[in-house]
Coordinates of C-alpha atoms in Angstrom, one line a residue:
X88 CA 14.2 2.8 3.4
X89 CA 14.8 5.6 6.0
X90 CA 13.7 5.4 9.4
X91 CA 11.2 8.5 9.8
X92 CA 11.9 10.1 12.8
X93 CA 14.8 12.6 12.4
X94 CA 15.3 15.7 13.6
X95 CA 15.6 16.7 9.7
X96 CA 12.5 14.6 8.6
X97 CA 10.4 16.3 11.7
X98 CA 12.0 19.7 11.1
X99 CA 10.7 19.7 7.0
X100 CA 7.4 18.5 8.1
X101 CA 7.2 21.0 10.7
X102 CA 7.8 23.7 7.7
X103 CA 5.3 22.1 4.9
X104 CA 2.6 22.2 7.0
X105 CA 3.2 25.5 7.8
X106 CA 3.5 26.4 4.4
X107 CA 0.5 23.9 3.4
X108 CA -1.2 25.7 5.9
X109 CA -1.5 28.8 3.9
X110 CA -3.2 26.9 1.0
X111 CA -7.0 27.8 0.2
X112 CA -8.5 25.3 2.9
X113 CA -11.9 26.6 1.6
X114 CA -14.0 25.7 -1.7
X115 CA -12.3 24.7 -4.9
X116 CA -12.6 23.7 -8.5
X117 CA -9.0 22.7 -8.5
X118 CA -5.9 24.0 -10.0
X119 CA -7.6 22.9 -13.8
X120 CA -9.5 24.9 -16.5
X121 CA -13.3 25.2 -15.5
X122 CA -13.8 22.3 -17.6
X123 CA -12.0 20.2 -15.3
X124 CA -11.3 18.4 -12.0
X125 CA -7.6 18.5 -11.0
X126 CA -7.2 15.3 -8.5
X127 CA -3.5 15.1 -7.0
X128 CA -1.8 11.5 -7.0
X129 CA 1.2 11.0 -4.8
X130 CA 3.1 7.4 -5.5
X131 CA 6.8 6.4 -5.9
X132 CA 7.7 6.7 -9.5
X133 CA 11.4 6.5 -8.3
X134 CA 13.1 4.4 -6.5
X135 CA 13.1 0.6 -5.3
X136 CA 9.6 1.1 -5.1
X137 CA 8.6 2.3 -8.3
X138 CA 7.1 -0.8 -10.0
X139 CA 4.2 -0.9 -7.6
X140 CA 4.1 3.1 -7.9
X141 CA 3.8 2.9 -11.8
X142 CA 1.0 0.0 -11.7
X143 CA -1.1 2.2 -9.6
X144 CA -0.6 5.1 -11.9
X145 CA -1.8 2.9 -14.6
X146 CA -4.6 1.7 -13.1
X147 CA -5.3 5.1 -11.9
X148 CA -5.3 7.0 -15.6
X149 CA -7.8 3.7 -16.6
X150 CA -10.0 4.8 -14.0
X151 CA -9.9 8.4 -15.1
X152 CA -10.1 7.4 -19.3
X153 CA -13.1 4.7 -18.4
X154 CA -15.0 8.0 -16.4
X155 CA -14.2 10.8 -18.5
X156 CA -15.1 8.6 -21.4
X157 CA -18.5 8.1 -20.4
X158 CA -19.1 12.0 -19.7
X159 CA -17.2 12.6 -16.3
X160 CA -18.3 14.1 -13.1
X161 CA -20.7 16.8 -12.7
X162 CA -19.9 17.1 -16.9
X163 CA -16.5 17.7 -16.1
X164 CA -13.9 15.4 -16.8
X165 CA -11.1 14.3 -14.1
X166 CA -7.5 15.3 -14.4
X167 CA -4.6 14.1 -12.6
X168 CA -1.6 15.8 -11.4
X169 CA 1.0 13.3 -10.2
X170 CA 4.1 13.7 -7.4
X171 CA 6.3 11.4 -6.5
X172 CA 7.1 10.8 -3.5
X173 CA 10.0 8.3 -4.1
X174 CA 8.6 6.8 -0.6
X175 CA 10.9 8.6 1.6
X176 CA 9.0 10.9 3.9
X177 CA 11.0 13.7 3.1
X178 CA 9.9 13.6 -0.9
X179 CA 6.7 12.8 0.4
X180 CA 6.4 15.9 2.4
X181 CA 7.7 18.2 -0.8
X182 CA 5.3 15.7 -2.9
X183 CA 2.0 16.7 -1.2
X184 CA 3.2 20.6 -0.9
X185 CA 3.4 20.3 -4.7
X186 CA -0.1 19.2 -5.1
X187 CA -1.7 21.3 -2.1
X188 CA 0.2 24.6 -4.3
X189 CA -1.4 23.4 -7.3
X190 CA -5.2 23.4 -5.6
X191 CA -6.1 19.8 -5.9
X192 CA -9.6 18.9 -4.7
X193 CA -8.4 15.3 -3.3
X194 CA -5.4 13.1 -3.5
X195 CA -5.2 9.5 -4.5
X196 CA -2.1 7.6 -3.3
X197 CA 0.5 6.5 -0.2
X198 CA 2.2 3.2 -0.8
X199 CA 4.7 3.2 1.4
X200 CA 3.4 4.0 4.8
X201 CA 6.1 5.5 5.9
X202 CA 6.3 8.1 3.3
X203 CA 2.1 8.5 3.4
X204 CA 2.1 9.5 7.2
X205 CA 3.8 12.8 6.9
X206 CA 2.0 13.8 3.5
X207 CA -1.1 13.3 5.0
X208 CA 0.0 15.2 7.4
X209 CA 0.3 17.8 4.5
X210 CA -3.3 17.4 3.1
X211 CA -5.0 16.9 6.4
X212 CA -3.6 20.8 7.4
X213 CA -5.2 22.2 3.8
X214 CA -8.3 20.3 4.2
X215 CA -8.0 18.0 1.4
X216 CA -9.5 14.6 1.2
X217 CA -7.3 11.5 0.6
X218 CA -8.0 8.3 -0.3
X219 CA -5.1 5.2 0.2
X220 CA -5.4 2.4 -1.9
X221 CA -2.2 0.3 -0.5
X222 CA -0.7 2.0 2.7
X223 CA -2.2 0.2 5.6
X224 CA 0.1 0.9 8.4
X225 CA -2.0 1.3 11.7
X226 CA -0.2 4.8 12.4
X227 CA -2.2 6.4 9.7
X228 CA -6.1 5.9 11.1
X229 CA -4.1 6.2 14.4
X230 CA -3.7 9.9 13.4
X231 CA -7.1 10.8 13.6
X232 CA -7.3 13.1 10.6
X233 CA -10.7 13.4 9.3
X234 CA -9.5 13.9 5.3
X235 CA -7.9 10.1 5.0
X236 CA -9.3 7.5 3.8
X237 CA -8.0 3.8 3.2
X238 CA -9.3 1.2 1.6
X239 CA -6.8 -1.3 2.2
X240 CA -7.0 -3.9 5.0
X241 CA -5.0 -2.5 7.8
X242 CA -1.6 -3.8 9.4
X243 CA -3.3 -6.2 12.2
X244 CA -5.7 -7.7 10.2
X245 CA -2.3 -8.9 7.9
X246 CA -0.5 -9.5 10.6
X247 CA -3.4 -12.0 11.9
X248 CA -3.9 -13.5 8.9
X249 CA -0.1 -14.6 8.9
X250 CA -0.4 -16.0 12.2
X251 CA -3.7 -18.0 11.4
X252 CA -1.6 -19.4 8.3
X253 CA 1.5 -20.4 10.1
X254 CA -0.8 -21.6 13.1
X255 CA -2.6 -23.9 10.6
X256 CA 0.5 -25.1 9.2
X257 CA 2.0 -26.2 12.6
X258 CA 4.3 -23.3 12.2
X259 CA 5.3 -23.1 16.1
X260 CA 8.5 -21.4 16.2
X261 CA 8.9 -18.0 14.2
X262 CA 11.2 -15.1 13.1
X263 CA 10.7 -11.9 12.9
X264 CA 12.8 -9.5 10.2
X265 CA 11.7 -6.3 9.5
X266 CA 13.5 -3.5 7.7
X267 CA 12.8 -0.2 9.8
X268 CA 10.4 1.4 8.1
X269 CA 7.3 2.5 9.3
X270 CA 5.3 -0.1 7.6
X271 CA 7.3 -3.2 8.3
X272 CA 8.3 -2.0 11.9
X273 CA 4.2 -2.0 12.2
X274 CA 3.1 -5.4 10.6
X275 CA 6.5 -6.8 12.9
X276 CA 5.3 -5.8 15.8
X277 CA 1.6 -7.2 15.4
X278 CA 2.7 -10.2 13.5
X279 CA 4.6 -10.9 16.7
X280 CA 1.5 -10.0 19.1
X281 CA -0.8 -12.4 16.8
X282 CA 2.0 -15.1 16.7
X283 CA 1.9 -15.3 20.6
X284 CA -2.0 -15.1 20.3
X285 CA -2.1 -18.2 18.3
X286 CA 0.1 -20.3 20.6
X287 CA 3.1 -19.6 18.8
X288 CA 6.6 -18.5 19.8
X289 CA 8.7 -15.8 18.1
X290 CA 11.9 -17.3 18.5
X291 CA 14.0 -14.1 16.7
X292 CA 13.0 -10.4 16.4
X293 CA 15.3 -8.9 13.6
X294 CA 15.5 -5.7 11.7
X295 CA 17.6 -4.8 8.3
X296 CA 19.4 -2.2 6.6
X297 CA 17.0 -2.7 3.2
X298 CA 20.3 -1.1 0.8
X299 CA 22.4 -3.8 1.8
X300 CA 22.8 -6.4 -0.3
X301 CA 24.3 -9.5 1.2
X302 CA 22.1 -10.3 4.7
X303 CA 24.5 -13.8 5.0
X304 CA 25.2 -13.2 8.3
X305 CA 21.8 -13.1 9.4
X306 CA 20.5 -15.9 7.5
X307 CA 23.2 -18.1 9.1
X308 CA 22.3 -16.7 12.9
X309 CA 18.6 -17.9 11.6
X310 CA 19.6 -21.6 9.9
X311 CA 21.1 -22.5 13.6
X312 CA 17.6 -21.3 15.1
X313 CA 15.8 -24.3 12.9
X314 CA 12.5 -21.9 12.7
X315 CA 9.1 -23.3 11.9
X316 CA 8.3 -20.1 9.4
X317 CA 10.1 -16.7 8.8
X318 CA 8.3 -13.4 8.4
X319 CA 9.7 -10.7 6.7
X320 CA 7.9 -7.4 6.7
X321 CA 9.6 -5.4 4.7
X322 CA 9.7 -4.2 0.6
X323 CA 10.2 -6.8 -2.5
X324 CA 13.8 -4.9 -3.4
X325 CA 15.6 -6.6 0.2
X326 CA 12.6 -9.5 0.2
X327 CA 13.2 -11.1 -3.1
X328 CA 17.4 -11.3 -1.8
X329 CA 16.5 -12.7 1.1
X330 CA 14.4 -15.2 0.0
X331 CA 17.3 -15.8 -2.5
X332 CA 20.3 -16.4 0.7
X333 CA 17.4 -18.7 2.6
X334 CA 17.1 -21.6 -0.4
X335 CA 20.4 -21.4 -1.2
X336 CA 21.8 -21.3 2.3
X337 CA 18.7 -24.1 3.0
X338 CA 17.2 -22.2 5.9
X339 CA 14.4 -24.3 7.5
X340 CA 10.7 -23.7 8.0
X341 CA 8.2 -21.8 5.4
X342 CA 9.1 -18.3 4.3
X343 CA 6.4 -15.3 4.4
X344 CA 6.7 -11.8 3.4
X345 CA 4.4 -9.2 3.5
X346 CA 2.6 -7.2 0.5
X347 CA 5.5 -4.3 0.2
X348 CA 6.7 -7.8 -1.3
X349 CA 4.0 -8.6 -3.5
X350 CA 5.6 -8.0 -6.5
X351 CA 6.5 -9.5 -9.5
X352 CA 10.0 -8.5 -8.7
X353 CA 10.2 -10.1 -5.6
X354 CA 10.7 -13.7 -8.0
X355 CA 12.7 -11.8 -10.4
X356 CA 15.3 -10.9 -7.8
X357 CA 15.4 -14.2 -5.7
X358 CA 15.0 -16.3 -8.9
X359 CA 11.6 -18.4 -10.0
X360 CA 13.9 -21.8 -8.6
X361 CA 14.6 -19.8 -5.4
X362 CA 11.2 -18.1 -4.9
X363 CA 9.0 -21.2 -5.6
X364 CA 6.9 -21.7 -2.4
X365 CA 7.2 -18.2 -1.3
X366 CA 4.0 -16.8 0.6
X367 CA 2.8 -13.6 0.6
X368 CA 0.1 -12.3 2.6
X369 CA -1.2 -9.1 0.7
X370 CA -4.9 -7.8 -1.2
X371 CA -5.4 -10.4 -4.0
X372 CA -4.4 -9.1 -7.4
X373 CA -7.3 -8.4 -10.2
X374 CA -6.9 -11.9 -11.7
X375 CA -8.0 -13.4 -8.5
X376 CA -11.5 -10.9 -8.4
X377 CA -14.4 -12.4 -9.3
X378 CA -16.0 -10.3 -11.7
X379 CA -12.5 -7.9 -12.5
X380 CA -12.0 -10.1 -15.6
X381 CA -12.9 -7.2 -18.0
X382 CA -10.5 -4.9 -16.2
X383 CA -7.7 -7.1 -16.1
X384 CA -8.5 -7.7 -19.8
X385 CA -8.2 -4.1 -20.4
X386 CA -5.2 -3.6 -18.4
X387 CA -3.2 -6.4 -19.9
X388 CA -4.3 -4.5 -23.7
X389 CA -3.4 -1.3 -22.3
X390 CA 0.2 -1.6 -20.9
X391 CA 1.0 -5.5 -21.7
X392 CA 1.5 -6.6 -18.7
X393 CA -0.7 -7.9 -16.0
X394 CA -1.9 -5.6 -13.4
X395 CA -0.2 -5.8 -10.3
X396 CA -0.6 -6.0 -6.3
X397 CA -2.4 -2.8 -6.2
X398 CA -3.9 -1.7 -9.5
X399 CA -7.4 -3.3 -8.4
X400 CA -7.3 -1.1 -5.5
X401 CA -5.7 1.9 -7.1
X402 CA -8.9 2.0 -9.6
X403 CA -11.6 1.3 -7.0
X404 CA -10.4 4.5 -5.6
X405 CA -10.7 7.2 -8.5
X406 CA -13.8 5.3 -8.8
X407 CA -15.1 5.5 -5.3
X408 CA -13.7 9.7 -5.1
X409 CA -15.9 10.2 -8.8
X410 CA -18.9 8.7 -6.9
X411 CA -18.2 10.9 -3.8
X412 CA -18.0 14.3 -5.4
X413 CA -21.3 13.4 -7.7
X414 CA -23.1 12.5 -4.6
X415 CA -21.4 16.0 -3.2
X416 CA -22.1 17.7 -6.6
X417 CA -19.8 20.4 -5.8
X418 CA -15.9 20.3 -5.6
X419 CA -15.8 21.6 -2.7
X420 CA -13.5 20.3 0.1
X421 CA -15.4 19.8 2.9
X422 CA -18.4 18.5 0.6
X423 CA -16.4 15.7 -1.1
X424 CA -14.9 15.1 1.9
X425 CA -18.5 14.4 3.1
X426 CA -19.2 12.3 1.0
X427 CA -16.2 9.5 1.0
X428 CA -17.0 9.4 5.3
X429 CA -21.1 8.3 4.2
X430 CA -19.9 6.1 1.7
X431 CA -22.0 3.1 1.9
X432 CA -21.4 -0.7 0.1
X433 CA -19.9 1.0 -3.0
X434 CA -19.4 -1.8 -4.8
X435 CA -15.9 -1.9 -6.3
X436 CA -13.2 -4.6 -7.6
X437 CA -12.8 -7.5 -5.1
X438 CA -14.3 -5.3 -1.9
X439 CA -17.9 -3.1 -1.1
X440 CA -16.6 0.1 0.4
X441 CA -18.2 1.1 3.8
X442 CA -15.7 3.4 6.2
X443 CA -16.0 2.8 9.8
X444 CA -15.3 5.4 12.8
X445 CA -11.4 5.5 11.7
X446 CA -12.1 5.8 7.7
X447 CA -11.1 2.5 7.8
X448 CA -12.9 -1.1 5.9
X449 CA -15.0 -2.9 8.6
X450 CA -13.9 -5.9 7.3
X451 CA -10.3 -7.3 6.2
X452 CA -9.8 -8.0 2.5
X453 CA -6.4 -10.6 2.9
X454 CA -5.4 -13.5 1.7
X455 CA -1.9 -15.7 1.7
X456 CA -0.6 -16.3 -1.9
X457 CA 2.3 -19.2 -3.2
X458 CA 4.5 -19.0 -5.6
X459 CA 4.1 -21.6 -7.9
X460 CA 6.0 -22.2 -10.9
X461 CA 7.4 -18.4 -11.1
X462 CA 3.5 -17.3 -10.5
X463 CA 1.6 -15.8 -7.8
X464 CA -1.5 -18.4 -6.8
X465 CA -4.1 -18.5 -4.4
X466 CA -2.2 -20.8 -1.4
X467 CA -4.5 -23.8 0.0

């Protein structure tokens, strides 16, 4: 993951909103026939990431299948465009120019924080709505842009709910390891503010390349530290590795992650021996919802495979932008836009959708998970 903040990465996001800039910011029916609603998605259907980017896709086309299905919206059915944005805020930037060109009346999408905060950038200068069903980083609401939405828990209320964990586990002295990126840097730095909150002491503050492959010397700088708990902010591609050097190099303490590793792959890589007792603080899956049975049911028939750290999320939110632009009955802009802002206790999978002053949930939707036996669980 590249660290945003180049002279490159700021000079091409300089130029697409410029160029986003002289998109229609006015009414639109989308870039679709006039029997359809063209809704942009932006996710990483490449790179390290791409797992998670193709389960919200899935989720995503349910949603639209299950609501065109049964008539549509305003008796038009939805249909999706999709960019990838590889999350690397460079794609991203060419990602949401893509969709803005094409006259998308909202986006669904951002994963990766880092690659989200410059596309929104994007949408937020050609006035169209976005809803974010996974990136949580603080630095997005922080922006102040009245087209994003998220409906994910946001990076302090994770980073708290870590700290309450290890707190309750007697987890006194902890690490730190993030891996640069927007995101992780984020979730770090609160994770360590909550740590010292909660009586704890961060004992190491450390940050990875996440391409490289061996992190040995690190680990080995940590082992002689004899830590309480680790907490590693950072994606499942370098989590599931590290977790894999820690057992085998017998590091001490419990070992956390955050939900860029909450991922199947994260116990493929470090190996179900290796990863058993991981915990991952992340948005429970659809099998842990109460009342999602009949979606996960549908997913599993679908694609055969469960549905994954973010599918639950990734549906609530086609879901939630269908109700907004019935209640707006028009697909214009500002009017759906509208909408998703007086959104009140829209009941969705696992969470009732209310947006506060920031577009942000009132109230956190986290929970620590275990692996047990090469499965994610619900952790005591």
């Amino acid at each position: 993951m590249k660290k945003w903040g180049s002279v490159m990465v700021a000079a091409m996001l300089t130029l697409s909103l410029a160029v986003a800039g002289c998109a229609n910011q006015g009414a639109s029916t989308g870039g679709a026939d006039a029997s359809e609603i063209l809704v942009g998605v932006v996710l990483p259907v490449t790179g390290n990431n791409a797992t998670d980017g193709k389960d919200m896709q899935n989720a995503i086309e349910m949603a639209v299948k299950k609501i065109n299905d049964s008539g549509g919206v305003l008796g038009k059915k939805l249909k999706i465009e999709v960019a990838d944005d590889g999350c690397d805020p460079q794609i991203a930037a060419t990602a949401a120019n893509k969709l803005v060109s094409q006259n998308v009346v909202a986006v669904i999408g951002g994963y990766c924080s880092g690659a989200t905060l410059p596309s929104s950038g994007v949408f937020k200068n050609a006035n169209i709505p976005m809803i974010v069903p996974a990136a949580n980083s603080a630095k997005l609401p922080a922006q102040g842009y009245d087209t994003l939405f998220l409906i994910n828990g946001l990076t302090p209320d994770q980073a708290q709910t870590a700290a309450d964990y290890m707190a309750a586990n007697q987890a006194k002295k902890v690490v730190l390891i993030h891996d640069n990126s927007a995101y992780a840097k984020d979730l770090a730095d609160f994770a360590k503010a909550s740590v010292e909150k909660s009586g704890g002491t961060v004992i190491a503050y450390e940050a990875i390349n996440p391409e490289e492959k061996d992190f040995s010397a690190l680990v080995t700088k940590i082992k002689g530290l004899q830590p309480d708990a680790t907490y590693f902010t950072g994606y499942y591609a370098a989590g599931g590795l590290m977790v894999k050097q820690f057992k085998q190099k017998g590091v001490s303490g419990l070992f956390l992650a955050g939900d860029g590793s909450f991922s199947e792959d994260v116990i493929k890589i470090a190996g179900a021996d290796n990863a058993e007792g991981l915990l991952i603080t992340a948005t429970p899956t659809a099998e842990f919802i109460e009342g999602a049975e009949e979606f996960t049911s549908a997913y599993k028939q679908a694609y055969n495979l469960a549905p994954g750290p973010f599918s639950a999320l990734s549906y609530n939110a086609v879901n939630l932008l269908a109700d907004a632009i019935g209640r707006a009955k028009s697909t214009d802009r500002d009017a759906i836009k509208k909408a998703i802002k007086e959104t009140k206790d829209f009941k969705a999978l696992g969470q009732t959708i209310s947006f506060n002053a920031q577009n942000t949930l009132d109230t956190s939707n986290f929970a620590v998970l275990k692996v047990t036996g090469g499965k994610f669980t619900l952790a005591k």
